[in-house]
PDB file of C-alpha atoms and ligand atoms in Angstrom:
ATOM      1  CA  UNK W 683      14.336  48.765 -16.984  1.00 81.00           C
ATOM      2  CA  UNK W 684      13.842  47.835 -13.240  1.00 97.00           C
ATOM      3  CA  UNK W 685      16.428  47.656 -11.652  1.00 98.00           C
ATOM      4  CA  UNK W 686      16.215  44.572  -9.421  1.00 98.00           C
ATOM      5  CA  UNK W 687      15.749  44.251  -5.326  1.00 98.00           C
ATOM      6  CA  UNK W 688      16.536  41.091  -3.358  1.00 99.00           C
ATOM      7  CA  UNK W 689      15.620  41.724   0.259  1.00 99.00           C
ATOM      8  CA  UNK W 690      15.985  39.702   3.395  1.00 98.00           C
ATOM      9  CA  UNK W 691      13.549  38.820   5.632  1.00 98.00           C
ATOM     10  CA  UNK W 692      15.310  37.708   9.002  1.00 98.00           C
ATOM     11  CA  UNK W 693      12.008  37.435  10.885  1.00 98.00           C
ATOM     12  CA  UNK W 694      12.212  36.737  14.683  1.00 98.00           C
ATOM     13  CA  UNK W 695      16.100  35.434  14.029  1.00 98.00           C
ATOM     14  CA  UNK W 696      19.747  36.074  15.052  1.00 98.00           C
ATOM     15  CA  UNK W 697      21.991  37.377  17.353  1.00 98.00           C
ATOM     16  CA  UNK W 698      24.604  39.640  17.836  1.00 98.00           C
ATOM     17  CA  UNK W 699      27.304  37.238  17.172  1.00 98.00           C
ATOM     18  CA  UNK W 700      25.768  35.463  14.418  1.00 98.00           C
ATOM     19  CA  UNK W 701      24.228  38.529  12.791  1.00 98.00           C
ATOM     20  CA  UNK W 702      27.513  40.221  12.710  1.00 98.00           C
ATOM     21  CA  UNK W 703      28.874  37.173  11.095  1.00 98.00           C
ATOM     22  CA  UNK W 704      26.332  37.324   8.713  1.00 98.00           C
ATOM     23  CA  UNK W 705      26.671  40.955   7.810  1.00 98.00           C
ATOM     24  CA  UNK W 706      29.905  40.754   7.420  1.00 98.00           C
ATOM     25  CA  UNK W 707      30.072  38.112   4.704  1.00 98.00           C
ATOM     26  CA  UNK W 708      27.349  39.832   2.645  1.00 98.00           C
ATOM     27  CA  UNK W 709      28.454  42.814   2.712  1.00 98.00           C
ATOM     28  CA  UNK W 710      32.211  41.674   1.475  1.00 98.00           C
ATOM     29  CA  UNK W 711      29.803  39.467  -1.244  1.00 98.00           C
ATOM     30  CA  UNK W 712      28.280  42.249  -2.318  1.00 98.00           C
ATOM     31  CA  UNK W 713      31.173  43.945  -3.609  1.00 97.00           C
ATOM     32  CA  UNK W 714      31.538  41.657  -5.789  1.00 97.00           C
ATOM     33  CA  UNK W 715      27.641  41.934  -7.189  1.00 98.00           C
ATOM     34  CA  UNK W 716      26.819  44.610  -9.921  1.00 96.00           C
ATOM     35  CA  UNK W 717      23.476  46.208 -11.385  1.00 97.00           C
ATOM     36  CA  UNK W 718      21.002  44.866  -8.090  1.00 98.00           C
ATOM     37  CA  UNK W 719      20.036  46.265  -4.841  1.00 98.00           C
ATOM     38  CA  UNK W 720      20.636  44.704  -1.616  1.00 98.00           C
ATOM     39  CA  UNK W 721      19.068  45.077   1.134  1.00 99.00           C
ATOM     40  CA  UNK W 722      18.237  43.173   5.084  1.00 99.00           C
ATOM     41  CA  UNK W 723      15.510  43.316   7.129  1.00 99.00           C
ATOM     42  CA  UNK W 724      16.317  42.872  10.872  1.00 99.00           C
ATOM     43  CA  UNK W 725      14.427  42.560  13.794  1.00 98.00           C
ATOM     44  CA  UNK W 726      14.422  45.858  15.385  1.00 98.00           C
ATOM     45  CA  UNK W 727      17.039  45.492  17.907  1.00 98.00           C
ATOM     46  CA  UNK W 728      19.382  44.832  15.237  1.00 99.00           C
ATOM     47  CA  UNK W 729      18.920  47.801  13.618  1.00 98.00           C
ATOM     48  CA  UNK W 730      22.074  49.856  15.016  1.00 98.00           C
ATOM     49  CA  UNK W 731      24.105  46.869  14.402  1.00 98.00           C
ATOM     50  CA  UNK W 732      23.296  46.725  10.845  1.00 98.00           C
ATOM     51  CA  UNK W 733      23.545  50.358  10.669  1.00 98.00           C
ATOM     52  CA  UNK W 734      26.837  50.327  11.942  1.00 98.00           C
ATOM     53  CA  UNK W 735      27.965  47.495   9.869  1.00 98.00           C
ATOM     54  CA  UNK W 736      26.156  48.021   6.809  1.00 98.00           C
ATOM     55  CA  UNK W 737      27.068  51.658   5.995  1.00 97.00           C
ATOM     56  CA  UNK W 738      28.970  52.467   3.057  1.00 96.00           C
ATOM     57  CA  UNK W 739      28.665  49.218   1.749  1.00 98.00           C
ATOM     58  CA  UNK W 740      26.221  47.971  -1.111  1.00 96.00           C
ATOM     59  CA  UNK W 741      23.611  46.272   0.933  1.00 98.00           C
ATOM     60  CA  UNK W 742      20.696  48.675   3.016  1.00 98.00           C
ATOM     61  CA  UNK W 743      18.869  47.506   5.383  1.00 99.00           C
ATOM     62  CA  UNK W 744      15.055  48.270   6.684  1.00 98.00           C
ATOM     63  CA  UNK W 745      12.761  46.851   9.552  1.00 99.00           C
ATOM     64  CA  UNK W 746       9.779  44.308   9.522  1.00 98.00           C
ATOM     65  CA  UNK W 747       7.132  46.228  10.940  1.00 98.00           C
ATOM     66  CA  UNK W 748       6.356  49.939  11.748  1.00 98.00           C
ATOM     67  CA  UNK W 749       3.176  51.517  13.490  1.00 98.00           C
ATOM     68  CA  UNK W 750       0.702  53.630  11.913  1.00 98.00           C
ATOM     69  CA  UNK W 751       1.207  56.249  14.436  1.00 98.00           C
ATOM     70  CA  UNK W 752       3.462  58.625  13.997  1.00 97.00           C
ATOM     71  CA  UNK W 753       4.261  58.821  18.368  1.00 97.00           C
ATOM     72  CA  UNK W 754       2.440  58.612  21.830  1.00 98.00           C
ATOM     73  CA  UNK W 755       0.951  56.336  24.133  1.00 98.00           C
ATOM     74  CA  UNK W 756       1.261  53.129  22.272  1.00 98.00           C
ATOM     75  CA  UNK W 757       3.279  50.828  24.317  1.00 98.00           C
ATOM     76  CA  UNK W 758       5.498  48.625  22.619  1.00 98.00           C
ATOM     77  CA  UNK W 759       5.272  50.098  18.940  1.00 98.00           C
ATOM     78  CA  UNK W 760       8.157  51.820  16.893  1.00 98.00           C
ATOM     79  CA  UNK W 761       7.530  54.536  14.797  1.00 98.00           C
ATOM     80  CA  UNK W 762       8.643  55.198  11.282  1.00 98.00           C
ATOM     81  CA  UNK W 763      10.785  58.200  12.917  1.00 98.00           C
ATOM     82  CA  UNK W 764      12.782  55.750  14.859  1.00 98.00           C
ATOM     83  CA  UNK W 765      13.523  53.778  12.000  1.00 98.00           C
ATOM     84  CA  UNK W 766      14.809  56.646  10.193  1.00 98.00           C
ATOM     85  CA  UNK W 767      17.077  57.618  13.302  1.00 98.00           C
ATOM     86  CA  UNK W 768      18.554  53.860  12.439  1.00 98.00           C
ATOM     87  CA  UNK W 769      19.125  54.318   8.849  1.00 98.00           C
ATOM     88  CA  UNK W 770      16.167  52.002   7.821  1.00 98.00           C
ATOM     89  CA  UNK W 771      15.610  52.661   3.823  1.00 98.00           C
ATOM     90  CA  UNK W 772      12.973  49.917   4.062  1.00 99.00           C
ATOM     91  CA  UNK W 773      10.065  48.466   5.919  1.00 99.00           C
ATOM     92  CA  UNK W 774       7.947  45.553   5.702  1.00 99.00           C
ATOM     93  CA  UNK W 775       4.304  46.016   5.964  1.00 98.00           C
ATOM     94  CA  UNK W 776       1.321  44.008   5.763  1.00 98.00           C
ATOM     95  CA  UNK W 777       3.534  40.374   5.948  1.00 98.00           C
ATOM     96  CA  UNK W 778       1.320  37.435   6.039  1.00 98.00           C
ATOM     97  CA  UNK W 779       2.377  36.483   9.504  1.00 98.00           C
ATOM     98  CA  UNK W 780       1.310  39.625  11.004  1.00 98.00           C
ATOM     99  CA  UNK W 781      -1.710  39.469   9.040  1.00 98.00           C
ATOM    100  CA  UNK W 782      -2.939  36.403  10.180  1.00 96.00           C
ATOM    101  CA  UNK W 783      -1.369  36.326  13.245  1.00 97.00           C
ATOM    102  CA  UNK W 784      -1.048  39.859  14.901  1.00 97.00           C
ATOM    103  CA  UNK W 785      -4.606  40.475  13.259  1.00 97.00           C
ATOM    104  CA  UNK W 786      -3.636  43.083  10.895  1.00 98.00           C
ATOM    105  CA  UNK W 787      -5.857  44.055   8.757  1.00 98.00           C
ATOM    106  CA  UNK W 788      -5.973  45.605   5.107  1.00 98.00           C
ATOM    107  CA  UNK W 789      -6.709  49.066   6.776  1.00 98.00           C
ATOM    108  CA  UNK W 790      -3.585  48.593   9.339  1.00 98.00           C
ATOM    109  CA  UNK W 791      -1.255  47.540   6.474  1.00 98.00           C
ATOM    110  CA  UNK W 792      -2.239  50.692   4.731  1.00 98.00           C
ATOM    111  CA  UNK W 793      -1.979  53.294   7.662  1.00 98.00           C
ATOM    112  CA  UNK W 794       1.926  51.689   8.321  1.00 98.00           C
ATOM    113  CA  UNK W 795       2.327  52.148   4.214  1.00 98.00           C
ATOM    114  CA  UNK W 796       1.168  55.236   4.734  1.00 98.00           C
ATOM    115  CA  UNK W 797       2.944  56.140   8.198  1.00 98.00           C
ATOM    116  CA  UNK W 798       6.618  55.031   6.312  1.00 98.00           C
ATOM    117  CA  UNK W 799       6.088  56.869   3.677  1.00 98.00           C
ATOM    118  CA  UNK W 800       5.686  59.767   5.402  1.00 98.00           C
ATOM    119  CA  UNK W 801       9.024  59.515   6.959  1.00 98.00           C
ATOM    120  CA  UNK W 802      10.685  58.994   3.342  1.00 98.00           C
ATOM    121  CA  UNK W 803      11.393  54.663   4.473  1.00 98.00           C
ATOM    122  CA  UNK W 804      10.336  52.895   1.199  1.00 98.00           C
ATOM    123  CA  UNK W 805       7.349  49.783   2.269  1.00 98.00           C
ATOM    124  CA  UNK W 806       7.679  46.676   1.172  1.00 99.00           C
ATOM    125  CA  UNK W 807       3.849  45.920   0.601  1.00 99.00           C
ATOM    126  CA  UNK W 808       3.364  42.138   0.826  1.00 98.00           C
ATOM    127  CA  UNK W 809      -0.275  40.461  -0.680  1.00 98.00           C
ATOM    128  CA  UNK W 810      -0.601  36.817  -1.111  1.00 98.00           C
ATOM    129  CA  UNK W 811      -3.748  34.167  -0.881  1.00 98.00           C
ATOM    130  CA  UNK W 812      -3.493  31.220   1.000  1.00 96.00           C
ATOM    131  CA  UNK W 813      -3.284  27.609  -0.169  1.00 95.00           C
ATOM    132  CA  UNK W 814      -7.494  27.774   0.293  1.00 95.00           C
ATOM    133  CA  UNK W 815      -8.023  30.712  -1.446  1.00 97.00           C
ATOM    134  CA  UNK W 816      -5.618  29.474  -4.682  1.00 96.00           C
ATOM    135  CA  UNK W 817      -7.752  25.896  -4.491  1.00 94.00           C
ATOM    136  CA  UNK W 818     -11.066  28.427  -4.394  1.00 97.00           C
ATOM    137  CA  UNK W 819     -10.019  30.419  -7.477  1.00 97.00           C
ATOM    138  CA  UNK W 820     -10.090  33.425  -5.678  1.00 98.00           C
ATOM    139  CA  UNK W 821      -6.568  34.901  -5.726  1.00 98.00           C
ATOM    140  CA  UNK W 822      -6.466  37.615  -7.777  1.00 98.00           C
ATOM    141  CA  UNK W 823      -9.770  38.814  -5.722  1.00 98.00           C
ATOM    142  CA  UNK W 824      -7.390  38.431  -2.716  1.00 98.00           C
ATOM    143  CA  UNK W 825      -4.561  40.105  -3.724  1.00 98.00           C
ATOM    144  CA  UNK W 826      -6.510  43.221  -5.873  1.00 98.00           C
ATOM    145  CA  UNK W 827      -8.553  43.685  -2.621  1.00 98.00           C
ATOM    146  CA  UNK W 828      -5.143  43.536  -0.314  1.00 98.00           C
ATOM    147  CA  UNK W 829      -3.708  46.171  -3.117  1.00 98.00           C
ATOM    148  CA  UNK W 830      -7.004  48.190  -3.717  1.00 98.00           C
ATOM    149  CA  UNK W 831      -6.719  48.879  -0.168  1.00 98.00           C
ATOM    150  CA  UNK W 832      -3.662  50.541   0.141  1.00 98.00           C
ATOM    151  CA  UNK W 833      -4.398  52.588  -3.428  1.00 98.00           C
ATOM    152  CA  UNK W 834      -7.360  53.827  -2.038  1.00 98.00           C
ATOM    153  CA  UNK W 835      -5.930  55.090   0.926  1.00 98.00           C
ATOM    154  CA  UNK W 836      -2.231  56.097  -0.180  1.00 98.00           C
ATOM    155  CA  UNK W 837      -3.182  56.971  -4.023  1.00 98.00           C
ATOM    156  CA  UNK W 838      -1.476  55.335  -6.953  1.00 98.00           C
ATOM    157  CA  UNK W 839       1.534  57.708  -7.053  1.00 98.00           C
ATOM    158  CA  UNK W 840       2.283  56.809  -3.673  1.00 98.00           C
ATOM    159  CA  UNK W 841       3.619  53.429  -5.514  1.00 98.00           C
ATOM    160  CA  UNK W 842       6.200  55.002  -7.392  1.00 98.00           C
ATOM    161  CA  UNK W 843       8.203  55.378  -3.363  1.00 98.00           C
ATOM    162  CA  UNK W 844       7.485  51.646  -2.806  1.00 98.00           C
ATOM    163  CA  UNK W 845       7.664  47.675  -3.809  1.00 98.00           C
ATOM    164  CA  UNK W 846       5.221  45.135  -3.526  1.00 99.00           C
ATOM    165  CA  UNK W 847       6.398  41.486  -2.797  1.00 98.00           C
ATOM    166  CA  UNK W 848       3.496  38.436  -3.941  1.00 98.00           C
ATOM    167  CA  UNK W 849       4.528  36.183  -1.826  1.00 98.00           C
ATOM    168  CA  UNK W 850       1.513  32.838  -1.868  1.00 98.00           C
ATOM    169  CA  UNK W 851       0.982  32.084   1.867  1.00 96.00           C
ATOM    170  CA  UNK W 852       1.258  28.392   0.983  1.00 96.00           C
ATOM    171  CA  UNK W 853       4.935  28.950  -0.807  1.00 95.00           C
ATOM    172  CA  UNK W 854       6.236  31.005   2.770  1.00 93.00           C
ATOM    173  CA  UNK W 855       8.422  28.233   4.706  1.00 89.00           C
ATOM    174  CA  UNK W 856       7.422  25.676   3.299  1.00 91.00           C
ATOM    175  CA  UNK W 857      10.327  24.431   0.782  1.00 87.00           C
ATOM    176  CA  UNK W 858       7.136  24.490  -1.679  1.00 89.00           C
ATOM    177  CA  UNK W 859       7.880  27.885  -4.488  1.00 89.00           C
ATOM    178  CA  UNK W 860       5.310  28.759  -6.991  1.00 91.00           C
ATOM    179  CA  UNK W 861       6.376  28.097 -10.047  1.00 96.00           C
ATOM    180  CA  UNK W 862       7.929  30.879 -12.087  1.00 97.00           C
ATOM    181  CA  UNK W 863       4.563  30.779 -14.217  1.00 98.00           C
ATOM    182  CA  UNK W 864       2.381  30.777 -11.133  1.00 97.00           C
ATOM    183  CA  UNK W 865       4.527  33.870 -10.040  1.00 98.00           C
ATOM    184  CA  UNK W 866       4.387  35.651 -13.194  1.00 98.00           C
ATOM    185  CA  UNK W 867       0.328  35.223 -13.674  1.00 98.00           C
ATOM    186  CA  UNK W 868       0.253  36.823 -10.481  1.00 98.00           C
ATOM    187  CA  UNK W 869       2.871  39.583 -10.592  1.00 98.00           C
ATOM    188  CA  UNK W 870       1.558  40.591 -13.865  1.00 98.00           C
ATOM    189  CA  UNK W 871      -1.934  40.669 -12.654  1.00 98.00           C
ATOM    190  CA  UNK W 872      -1.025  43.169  -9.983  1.00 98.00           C
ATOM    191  CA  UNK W 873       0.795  44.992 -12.464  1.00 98.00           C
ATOM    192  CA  UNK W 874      -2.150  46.118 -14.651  1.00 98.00           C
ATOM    193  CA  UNK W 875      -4.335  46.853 -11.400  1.00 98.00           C
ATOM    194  CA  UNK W 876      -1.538  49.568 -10.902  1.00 98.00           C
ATOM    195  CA  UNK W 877      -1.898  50.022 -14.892  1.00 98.00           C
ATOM    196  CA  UNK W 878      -5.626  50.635 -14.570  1.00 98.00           C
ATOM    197  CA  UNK W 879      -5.001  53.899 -12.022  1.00 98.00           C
ATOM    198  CA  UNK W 880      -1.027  54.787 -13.869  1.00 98.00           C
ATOM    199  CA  UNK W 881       0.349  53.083 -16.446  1.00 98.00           C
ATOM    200  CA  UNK W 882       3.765  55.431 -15.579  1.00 98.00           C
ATOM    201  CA  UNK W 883       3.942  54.142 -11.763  1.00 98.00           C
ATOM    202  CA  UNK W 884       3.076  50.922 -12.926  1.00 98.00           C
ATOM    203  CA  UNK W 885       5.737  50.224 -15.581  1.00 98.00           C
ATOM    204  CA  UNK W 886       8.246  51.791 -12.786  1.00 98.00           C
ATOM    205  CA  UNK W 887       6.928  49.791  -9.423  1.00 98.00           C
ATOM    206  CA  UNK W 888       9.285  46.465  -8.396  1.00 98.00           C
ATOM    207  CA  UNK W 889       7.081  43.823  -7.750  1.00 98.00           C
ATOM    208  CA  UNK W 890       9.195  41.086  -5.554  1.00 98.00           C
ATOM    209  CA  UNK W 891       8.157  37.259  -5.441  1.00 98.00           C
ATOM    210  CA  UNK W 892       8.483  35.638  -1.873  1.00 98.00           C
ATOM    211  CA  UNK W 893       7.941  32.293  -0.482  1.00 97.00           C
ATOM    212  CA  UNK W 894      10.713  29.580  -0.438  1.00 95.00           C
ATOM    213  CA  UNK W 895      12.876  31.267  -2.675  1.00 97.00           C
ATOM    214  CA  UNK W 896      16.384  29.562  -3.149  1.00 97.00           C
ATOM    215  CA  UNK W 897      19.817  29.828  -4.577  1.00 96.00           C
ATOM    216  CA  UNK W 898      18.515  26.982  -6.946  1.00 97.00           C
ATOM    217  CA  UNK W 899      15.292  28.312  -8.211  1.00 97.00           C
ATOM    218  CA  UNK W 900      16.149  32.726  -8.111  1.00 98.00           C
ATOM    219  CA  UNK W 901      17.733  32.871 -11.935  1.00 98.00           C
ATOM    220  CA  UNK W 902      13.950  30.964 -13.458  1.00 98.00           C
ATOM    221  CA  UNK W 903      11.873  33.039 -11.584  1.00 98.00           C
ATOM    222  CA  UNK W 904      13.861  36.294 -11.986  1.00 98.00           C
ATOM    223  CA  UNK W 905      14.338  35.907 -15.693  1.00 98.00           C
ATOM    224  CA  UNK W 906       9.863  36.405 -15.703  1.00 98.00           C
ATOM    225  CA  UNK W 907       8.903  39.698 -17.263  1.00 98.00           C
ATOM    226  CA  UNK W 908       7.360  41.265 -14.123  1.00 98.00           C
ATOM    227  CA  UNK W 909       9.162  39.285 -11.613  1.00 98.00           C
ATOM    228  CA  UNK W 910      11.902  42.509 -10.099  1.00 98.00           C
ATOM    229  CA  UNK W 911      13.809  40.611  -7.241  1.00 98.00           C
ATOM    230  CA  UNK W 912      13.169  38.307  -4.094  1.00 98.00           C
ATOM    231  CA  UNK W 913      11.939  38.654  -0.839  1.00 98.00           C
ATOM    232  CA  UNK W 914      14.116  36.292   1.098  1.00 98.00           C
ATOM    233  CA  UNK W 915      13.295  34.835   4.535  1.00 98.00           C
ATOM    234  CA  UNK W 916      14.674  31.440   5.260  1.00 97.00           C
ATOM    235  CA  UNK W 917      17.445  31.568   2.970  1.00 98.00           C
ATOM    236  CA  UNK W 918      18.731  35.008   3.788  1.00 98.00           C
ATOM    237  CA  UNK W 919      19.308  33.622   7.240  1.00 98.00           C
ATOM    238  CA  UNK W 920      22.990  31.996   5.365  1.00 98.00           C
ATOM    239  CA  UNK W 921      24.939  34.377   3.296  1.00 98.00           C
ATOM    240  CA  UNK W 922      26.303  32.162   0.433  1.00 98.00           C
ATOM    241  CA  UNK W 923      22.649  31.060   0.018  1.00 98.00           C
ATOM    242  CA  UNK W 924      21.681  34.607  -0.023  1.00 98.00           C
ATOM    243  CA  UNK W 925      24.488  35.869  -2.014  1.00 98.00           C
ATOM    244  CA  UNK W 926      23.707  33.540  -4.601  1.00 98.00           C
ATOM    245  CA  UNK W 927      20.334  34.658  -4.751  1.00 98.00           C
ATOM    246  CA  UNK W 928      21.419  38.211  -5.504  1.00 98.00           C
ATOM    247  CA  UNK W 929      23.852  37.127  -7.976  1.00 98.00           C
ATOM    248  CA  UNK W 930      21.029  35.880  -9.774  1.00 98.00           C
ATOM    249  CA  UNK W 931      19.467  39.023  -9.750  1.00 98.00           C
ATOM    250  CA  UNK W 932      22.414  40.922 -11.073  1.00 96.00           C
ATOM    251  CA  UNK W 933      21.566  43.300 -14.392  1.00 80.00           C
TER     252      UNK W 933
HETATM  253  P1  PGA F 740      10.730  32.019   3.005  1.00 97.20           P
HETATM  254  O1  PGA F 740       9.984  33.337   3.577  1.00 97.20           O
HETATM  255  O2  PGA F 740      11.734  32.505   1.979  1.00 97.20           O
HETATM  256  O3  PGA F 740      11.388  31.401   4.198  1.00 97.20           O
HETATM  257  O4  PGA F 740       9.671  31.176   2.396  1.00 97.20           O
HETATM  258  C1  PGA F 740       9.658  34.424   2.753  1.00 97.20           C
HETATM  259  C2  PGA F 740       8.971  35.488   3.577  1.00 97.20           C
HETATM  260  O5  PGA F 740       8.193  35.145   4.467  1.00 97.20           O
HETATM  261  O6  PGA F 740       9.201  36.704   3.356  1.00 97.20           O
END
């Protein structure tokens, strides 16, 4: 059995003063929560704070971007080693708003899969089509081709020390959530294109759902067969909400 994962996405959010306010009413939720993992995703100035706050407690936390290189003159990027020095057991990679627009591109997502691996930080590998591909038929090209890309570069076992999140460009922020069946299709598509390389690493890998998720509509699309937890942006931002949303999850 997978053991589920619902992860927040804070994206370019917070403050000190609200973030601690935050982390402090999760983390006392949490206790509270059996048989899921927990975990936040701050912006990276945050990240001592929620190391600070967040250790010994139930919920990790992990960054929303990383750089393919490991250090040197690249001004402005964090490496994967930094993130460890902060405690960071995850990191997002290959988000649709840094894909469409930072300009990163299926080779970039896979060298920072790659580059956070390396440093033992689990990626959270995101694919999704958007609202044009879906009405063009075309998403299961989209997200095979956004998940080929990163097994042909990082090999199939390298999925066994990572999650994947589908999250539908059109579903991210927009109150509008695939349906659990929508999900599921998908999910369970990108399932058997781990299947076809290792059946083993593919019954094991979480596959996460994102876009629009809610308190209200976690438990339908959790209870889908390939369907292993949440990746949370708006509604991580206010803990109840979000602590409902792992309740959901729990085993
Ligand atoms: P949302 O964002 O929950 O606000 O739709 C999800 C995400 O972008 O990870």
């Amino acid at each position: 059995m997978r053991r589920k994962l619902v992860a927040g996405n804070w994206k370019m959010h917070g403050n000190l003063a609200s973030n601690q306010a935050l982390l402090d009413t999760i983390a006392a939720g949490m206790k509270r929560i059996q048989g899921m993992d927990c975990a936040v995703c701050v912006p990276f100035p945050y990240l001592p704070q929620a190391q600070s706050r967040l250790q010994r407690t139930e919920v990790a936390w992990g960054a929303q971007n990383v750089s393919p290189h490991a250090q040197g003159a690249f001004t402005g990027e964090v490496s994967a080693s930094m993130l460890v020095d902060f405690g960071c057991r995850f990191v997002i990679v290959g988000h649709s708003e840094r894909r469409t627009l930072f300009g990163e591109d299926d080779s970039t997502v896979a060298a920072k899969f790659m580059a956070a691996q390396g440093s033992g930080i689990l990626p959270i590998l995101c694919v999704g089509e958007t609202l044009q591909e879906r009405e063009s038929g075309i998403t299961a090209q989209v997200v095979n081709r956004q998940l080929d890309a990163v097994l042909d570069a990082a090999g199939v076992a390298a999925m066994a020390k990572a999650v994947i999140a589908y999250e539908p460009v059109w579903a991210i922020g927009t109150g509008r959530t695939a349906t659990p069946e929508q999900a599921q299709e998908v999910h369970a598509l990108l399932r058997a294109r781990v299947s076809d390389r290792d059946p083993g690493v593919a019954r094991g890998v979480r596959i996460l759902y994102g876009g629009s998720v809610k308190a209200g509509n976690a438990a339908e699309l959790f209870a889908k067969a390939d369907i292993d937890g949440g990746l949370i942006g708006g509604a991580s931002l206010v803990a109840d909400d979000f602590l409902a949303i792992c309740r959901a999850a729990q085993g």
